[in-house]
mmCIF file of C-alpha atoms in Angstrom:
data_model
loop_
_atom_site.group_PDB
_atom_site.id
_atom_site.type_symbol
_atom_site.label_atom_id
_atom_site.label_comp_id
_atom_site.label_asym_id
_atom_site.label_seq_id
_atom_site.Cartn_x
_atom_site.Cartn_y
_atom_site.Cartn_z
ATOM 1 C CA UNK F 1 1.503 14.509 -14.055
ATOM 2 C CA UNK F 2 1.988 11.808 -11.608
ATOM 3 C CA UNK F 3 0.071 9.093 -10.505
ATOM 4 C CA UNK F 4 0.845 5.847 -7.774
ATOM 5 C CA UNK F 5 -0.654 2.766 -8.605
ATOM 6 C CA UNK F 6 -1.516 0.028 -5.963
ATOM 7 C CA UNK F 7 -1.598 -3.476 -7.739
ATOM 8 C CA UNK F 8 -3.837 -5.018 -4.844
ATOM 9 C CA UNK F 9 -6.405 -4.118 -3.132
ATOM 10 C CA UNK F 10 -6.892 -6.542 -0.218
ATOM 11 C CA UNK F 11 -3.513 -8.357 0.520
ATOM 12 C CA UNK F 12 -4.113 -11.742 2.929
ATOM 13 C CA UNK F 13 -1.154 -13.515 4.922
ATOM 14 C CA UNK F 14 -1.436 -15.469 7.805
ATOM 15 C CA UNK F 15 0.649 -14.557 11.182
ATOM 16 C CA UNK F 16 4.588 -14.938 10.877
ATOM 17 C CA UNK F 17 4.288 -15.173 6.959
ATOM 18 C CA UNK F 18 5.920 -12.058 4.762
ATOM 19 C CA UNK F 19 4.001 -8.702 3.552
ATOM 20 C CA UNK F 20 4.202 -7.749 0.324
ATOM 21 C CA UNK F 21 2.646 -4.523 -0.828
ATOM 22 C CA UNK F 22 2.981 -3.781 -3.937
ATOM 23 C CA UNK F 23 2.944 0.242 -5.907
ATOM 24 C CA UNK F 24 3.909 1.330 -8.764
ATOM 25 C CA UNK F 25 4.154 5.019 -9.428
ATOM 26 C CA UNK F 26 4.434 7.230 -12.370
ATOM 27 C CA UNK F 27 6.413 10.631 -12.197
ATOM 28 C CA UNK F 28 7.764 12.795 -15.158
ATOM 29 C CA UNK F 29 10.414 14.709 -12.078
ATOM 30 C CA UNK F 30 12.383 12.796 -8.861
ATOM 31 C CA UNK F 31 9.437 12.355 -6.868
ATOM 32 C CA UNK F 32 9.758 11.582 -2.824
ATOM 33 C CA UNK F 33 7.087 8.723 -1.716
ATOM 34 C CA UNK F 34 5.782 7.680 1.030
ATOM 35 C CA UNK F 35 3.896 4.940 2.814
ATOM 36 C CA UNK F 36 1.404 5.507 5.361
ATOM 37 C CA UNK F 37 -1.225 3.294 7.294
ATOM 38 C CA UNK F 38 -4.692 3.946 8.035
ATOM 39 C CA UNK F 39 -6.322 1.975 11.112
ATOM 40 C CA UNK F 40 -10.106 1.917 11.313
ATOM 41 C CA UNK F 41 -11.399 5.602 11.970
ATOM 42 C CA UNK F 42 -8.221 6.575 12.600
ATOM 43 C CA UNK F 43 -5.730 9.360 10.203
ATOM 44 C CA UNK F 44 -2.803 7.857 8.544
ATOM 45 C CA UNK F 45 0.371 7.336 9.985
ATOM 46 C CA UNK F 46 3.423 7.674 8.151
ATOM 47 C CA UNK F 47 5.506 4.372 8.129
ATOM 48 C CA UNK F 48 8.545 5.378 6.007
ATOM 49 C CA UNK F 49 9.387 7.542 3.359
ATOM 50 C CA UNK F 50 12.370 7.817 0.303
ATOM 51 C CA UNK F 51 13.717 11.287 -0.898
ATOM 52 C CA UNK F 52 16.698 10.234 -3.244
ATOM 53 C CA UNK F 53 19.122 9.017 -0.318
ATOM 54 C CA UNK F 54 19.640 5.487 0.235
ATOM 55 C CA UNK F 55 17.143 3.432 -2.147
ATOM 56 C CA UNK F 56 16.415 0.836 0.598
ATOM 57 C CA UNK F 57 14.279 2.169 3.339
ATOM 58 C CA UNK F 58 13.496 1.199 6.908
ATOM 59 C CA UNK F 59 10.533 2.379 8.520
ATOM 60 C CA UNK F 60 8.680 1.954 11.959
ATOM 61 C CA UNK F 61 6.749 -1.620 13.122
ATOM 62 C CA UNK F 62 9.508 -3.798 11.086
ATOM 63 C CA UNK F 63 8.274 -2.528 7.735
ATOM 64 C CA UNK F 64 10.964 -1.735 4.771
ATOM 65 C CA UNK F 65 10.665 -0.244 1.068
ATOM 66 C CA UNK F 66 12.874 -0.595 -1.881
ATOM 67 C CA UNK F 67 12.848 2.143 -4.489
ATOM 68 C CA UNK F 68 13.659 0.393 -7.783
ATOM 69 C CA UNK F 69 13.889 3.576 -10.471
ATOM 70 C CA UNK F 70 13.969 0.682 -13.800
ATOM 71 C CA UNK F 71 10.928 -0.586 -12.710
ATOM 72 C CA UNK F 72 9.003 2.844 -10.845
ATOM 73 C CA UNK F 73 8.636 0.575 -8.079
ATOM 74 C CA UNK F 74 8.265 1.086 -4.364
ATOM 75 C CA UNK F 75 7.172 -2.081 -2.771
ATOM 76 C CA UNK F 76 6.790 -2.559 1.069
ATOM 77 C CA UNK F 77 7.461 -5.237 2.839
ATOM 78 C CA UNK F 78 7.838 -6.666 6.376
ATOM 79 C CA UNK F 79 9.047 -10.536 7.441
ATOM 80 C CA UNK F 80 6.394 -11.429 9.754
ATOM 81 C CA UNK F 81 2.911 -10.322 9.753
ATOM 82 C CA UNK F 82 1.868 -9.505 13.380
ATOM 83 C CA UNK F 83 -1.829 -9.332 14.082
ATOM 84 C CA UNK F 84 -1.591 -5.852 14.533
ATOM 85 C CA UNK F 85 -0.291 -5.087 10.992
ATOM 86 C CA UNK F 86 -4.036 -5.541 10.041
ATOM 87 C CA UNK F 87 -5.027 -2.343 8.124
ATOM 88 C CA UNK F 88 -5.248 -0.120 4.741
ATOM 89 C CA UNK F 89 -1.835 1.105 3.585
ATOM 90 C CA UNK F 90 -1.494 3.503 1.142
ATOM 91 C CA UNK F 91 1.907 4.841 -0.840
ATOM 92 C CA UNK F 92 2.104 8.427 -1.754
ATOM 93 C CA UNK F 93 3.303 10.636 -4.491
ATOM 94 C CA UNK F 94 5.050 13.493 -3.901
ATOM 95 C CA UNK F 95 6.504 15.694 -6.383
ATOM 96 C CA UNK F 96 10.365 17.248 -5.553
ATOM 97 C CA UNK F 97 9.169 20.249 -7.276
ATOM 98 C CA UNK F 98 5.730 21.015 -7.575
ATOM 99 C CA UNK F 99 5.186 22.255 -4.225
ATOM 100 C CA UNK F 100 3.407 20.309 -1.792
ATOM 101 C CA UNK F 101 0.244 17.976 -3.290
ATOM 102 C CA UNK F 102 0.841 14.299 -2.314
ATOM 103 C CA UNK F 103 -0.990 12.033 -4.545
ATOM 104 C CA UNK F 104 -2.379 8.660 -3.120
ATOM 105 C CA UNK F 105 -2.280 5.447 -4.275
ATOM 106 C CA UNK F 106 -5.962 3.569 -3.964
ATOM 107 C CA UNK F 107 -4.903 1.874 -0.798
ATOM 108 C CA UNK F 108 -4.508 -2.282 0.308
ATOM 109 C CA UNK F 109 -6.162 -3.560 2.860
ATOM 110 C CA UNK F 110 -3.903 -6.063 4.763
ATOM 111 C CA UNK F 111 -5.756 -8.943 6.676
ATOM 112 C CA UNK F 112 -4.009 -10.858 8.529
ATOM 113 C CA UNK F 113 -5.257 -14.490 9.805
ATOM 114 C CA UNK F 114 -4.233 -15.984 13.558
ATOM 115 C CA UNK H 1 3.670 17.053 22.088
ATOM 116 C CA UNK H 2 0.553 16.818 20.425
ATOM 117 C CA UNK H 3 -0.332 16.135 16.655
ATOM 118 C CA UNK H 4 -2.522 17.257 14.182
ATOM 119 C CA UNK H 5 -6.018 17.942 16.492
ATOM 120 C CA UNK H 6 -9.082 17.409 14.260
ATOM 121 C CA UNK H 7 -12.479 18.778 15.639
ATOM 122 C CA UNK H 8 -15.201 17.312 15.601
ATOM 123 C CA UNK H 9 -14.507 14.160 15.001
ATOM 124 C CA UNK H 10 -17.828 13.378 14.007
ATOM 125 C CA UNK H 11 -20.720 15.643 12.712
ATOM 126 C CA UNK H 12 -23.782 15.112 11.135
ATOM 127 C CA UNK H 13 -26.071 17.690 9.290
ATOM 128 C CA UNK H 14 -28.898 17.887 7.288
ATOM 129 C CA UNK H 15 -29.317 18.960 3.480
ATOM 130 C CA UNK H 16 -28.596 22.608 3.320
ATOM 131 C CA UNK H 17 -26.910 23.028 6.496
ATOM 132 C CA UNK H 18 -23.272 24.268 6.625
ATOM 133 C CA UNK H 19 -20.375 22.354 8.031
ATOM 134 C CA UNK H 20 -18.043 23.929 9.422
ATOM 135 C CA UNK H 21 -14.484 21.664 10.172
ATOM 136 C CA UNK H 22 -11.200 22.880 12.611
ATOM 137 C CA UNK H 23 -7.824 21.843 12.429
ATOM 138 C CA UNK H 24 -4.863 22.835 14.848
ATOM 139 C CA UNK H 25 -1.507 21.789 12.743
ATOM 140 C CA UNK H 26 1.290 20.384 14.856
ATOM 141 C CA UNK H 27 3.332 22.955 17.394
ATOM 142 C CA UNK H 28 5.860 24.658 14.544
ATOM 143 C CA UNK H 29 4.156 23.746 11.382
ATOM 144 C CA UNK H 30 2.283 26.547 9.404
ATOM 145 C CA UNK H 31 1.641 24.566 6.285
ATOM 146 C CA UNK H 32 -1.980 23.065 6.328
ATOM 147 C CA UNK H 33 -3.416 20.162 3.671
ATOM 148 C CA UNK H 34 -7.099 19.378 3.393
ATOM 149 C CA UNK H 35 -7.804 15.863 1.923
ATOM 150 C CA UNK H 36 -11.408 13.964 1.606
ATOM 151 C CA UNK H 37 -11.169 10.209 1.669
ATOM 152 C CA UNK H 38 -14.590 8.972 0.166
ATOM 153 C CA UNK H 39 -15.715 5.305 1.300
ATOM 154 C CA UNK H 40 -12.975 2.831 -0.158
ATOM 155 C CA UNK H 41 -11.188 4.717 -1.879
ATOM 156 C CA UNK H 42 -7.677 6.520 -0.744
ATOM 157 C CA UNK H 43 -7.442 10.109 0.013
ATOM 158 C CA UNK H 44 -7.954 13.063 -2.417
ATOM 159 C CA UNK H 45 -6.360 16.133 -2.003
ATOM 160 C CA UNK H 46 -8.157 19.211 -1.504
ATOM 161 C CA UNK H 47 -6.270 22.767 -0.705
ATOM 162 C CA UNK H 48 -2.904 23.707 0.933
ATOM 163 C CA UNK H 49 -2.577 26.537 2.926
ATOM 164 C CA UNK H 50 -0.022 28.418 4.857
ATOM 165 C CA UNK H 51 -0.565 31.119 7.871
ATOM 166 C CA UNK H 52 -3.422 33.856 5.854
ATOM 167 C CA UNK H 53 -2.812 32.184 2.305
ATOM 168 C CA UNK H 54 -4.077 29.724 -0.233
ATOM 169 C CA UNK H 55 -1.183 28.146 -1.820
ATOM 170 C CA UNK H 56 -2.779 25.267 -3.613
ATOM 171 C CA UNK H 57 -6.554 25.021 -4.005
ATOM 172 C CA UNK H 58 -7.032 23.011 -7.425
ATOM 173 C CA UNK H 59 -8.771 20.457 -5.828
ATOM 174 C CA UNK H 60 -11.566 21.983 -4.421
ATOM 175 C CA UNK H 61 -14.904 21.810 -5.763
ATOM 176 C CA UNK H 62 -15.300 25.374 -6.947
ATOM 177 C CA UNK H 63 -18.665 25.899 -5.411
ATOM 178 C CA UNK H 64 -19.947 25.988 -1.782
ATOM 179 C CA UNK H 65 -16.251 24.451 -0.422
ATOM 180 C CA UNK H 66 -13.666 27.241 0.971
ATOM 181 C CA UNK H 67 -10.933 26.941 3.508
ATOM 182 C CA UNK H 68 -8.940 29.571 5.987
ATOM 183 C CA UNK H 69 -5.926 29.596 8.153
ATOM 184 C CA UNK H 70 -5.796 32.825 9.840
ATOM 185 C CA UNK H 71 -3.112 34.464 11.642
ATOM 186 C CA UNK H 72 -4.114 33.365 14.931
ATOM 187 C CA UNK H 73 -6.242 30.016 15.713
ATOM 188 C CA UNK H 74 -7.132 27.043 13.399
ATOM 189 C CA UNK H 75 -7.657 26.278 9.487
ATOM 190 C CA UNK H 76 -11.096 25.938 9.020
ATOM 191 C CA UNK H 77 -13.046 24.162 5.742
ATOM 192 C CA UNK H 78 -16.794 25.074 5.172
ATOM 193 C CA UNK H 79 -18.871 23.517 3.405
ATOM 194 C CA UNK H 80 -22.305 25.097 2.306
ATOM 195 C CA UNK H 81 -25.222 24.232 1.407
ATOM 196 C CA UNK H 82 -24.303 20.131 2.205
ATOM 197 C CA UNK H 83 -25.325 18.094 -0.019
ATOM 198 C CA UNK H 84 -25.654 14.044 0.180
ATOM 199 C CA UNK H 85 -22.445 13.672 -1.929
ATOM 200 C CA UNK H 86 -20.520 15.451 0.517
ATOM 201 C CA UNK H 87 -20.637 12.500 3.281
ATOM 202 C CA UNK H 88 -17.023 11.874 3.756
ATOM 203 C CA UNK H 89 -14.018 11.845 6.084
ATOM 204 C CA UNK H 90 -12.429 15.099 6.055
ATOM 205 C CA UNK H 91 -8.322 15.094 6.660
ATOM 206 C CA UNK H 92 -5.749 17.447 7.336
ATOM 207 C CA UNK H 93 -2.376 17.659 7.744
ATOM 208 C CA UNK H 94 0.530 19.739 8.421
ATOM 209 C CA UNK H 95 4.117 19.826 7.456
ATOM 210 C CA UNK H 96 6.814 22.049 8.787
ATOM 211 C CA UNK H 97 8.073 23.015 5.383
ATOM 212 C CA UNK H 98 6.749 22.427 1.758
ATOM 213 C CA UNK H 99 6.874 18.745 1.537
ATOM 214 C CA UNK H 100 7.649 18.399 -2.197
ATOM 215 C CA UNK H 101 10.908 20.634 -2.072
ATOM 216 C CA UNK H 102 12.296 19.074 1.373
ATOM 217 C CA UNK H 103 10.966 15.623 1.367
ATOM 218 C CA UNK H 104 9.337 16.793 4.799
ATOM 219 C CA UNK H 105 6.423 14.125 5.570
ATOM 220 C CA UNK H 106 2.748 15.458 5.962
ATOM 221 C CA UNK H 107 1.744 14.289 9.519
ATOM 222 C CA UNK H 108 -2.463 13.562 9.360
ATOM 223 C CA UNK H 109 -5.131 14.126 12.107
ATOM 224 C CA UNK H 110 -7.773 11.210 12.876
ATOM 225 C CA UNK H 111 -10.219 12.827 11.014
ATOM 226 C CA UNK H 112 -13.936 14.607 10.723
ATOM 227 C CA UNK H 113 -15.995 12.249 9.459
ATOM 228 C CA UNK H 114 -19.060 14.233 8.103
ATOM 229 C CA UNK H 115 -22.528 12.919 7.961
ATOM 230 C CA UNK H 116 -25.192 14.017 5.584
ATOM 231 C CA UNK H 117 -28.747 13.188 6.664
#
């Protein structure tokens, strides 16, 4: 079974500081993962994603990831918070092979204050 | 180029009414995912489908819920018989290959976000 775990639920940094995002996920195979954002009433945009190539990844808007396989870790981060960033991420499960269910973290909401 | 078209985006019925929601995948793809995202809480998946078949459909409630993707036009999820509980946002995506084997992202529509009155 897997399962992705999202230590916060509301994250809240102030423009220019660092994002931290936190997710830890649980996976008995080499899973891909994913992070994607959700603006309000909007679908989910996919920000980066790892599938056993380089363990640090880049993604769009600034954001990175690091997959850390000791600690089942795949935190996201960006150095400045823009105004903009404001919105619920979630990181995503996805099992290498077991076909094609992604499995979703609870989501963080990241506010971000002027 | 568009993406993942969702329609409608918003729909409202009463209790025992069917819903009925469409999604066009991307131009190319012919895998389809369902998920429900209840209020606050991240999204659940549903079904998978490719072109005329159910690949995946252990997370559908087993009554009242089905979902299509024929040969020619949109997937479409139905919902009978709507009950309260079923007030959600409805998501799909599409992929152009099975995500798990090819690390392939799932690319989402905004959404049908289903009223029950």
């Amino acid at each position: 079974a897997q399962s992705v775990t999202q230590l916060d639920s509301h994250v809240s940094v102030s423009e220019g500081t660092p994002v931290l995002l936190r997710c830890n996920y649980s996976s008995s195979y080499s899973p891909s993962l994913f992070w994607y954002v959700q603006h309000p009433n909007k679908g989910l945009q996919l920000l980066l994603k790892y599938t056993s190539a380089a363990t640090l990844v880049k993604g769009i808007n600034g954001f990175e990831a690091e997959f850390k396989k000791s600690e089942t870790s795949f935190h996201l981060t960006k150095p400045s918070a823009h105004m903009s960033d404001a919105a619920e991420y979630f990181c995503v499960v996805s099992l290498n092979n077991a076909g094609n269910m992604l499995t979703f973290g609870g989501g963080t909401r990241l506010m971000v204050k002027p | 180029n568009a993406g993942v078209m969702q329609n409608p985006r918003h729909l409202v019925r009463r209790r025992g009414q069917e819903a009925r929601l469409r999604c066009s995948p991307m131009k190319g793809h012919s895998h389809v995912y369902w998920y429900r995202q209840l209020p606050e809480e991240g999204l659940k998946f549903m079904v998978y489908l490719q072109k005329e078949n159910i690949i995946d459909e252990s997370g559908m409630p087993k009554e009242r819920f089905s979902a299509e993707f024929p040969k020619e036009g949109p997937s479409i999820l139905r919902i009978q018989q709507v009950v309260r509980g079923d007030s959600a946002a409805y998501f799909c995506a599409s992929s152009a290959t099975g995500t798990g084997a090819q690390g392939q992202p799932q690319h989402f529509g905004d959404g049908t976000r289903l009223s029950i009155l």
